[in-house]
Tab-separated table of C-alpha atoms in Angstrom:
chain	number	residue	atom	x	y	z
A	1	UNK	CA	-24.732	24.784	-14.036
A	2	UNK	CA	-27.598	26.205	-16.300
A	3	UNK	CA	-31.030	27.611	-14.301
A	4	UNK	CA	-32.610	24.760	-15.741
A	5	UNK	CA	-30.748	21.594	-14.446
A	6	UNK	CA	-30.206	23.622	-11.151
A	7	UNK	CA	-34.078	22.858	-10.708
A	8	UNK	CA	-34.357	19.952	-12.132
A	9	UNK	CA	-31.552	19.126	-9.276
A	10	UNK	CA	-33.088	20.504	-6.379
A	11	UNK	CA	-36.493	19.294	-7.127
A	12	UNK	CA	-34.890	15.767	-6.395
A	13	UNK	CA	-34.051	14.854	-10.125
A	14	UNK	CA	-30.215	13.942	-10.950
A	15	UNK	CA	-28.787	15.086	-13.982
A	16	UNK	CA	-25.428	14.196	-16.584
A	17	UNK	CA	-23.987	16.445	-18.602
A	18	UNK	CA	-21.549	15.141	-21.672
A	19	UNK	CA	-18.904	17.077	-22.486
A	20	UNK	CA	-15.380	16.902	-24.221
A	21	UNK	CA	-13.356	19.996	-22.622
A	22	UNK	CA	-12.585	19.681	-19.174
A	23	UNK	CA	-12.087	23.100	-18.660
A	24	UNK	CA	-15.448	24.215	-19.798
A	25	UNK	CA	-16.995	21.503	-17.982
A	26	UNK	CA	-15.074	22.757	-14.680
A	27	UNK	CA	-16.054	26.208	-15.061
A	28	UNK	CA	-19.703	25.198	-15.978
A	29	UNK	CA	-19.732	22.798	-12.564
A	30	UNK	CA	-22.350	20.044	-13.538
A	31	UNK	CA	-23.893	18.163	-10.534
A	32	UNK	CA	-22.033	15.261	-12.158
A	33	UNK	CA	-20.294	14.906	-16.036
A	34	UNK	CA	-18.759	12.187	-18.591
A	35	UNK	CA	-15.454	13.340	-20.435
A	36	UNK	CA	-15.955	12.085	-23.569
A	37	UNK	CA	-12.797	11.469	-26.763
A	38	UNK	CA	-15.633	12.565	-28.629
A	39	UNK	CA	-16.380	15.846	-31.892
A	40	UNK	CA	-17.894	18.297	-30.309
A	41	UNK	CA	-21.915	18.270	-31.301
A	42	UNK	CA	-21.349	14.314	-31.218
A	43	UNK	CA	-21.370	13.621	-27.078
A	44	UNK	CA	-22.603	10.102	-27.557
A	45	UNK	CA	-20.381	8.672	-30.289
A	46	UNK	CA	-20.147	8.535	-34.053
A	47	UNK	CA	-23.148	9.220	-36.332
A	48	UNK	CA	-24.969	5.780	-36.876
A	49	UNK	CA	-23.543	3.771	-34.302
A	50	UNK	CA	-26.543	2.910	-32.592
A	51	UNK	CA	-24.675	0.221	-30.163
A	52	UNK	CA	-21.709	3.064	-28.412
A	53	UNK	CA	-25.020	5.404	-28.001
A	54	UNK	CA	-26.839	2.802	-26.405
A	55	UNK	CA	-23.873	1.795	-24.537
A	56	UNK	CA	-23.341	5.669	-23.282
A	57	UNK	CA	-27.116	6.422	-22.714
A	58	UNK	CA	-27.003	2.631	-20.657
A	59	UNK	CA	-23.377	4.663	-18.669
A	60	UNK	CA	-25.390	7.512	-18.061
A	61	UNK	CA	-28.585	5.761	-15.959
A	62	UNK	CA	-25.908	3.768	-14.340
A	63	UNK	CA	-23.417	6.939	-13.434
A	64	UNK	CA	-26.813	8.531	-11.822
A	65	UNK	CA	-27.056	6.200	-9.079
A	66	UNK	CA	-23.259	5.900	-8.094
A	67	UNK	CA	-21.844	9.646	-8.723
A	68	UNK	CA	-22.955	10.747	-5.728
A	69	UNK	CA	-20.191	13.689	-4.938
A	70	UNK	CA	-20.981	17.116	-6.571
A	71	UNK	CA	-18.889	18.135	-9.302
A	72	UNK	CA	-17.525	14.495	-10.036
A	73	UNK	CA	-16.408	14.178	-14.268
A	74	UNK	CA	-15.945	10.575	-15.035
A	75	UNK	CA	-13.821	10.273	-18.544
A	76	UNK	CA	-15.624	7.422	-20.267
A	77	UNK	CA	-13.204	5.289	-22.355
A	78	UNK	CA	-14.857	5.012	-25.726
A	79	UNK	CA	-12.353	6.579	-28.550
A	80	UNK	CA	-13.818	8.319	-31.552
A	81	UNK	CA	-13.897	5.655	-34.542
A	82	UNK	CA	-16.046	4.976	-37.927
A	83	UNK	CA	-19.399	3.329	-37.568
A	84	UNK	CA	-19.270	-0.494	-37.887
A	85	UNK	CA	-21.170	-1.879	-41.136
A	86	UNK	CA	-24.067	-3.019	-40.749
């Protein structure tokens, strides 16, 4: 875990991290992690598709209240796929 979510942590403030190795993110050891089928640089889904990025961020704020145990990855189950048109 990085010095600065370490304090954000222990001054009472969960954090997520996003990642799409799980052996980085188990020798990092975030307070709590998605796995994501995602590029790398692209944690939240595909350029331009507002709706999976709201539907990850909306994950995320839910996934702070119930991952309670330390260390605990949760692989989301969004796949990698072309923006919809709009």
């Amino acid at each position: 875990m990085g010095l600065i979510q370490r304090m954000v942590e222990e001054a009472g403030i969960p954090t997520i991290s996003t990642g799409n190795a799980i052996d980085r993110m188990n020798l990092i050891k975030p307070p709590r992690a998605f796995l994501v089928k995602f590029a790398r640089g692209s944690m939240f889904g595909e350029p331009g598709n507002t709706a999976r990025q709201s539907r990850i961020l909306m994950d995320a704020l839910d996934a702070l209240q119930t991952m309670t145990v330390p260390g605990t990855i949760k692989e989301l189950p969004y796949k990698w796929k072309r923006p919809d048109p709009e």
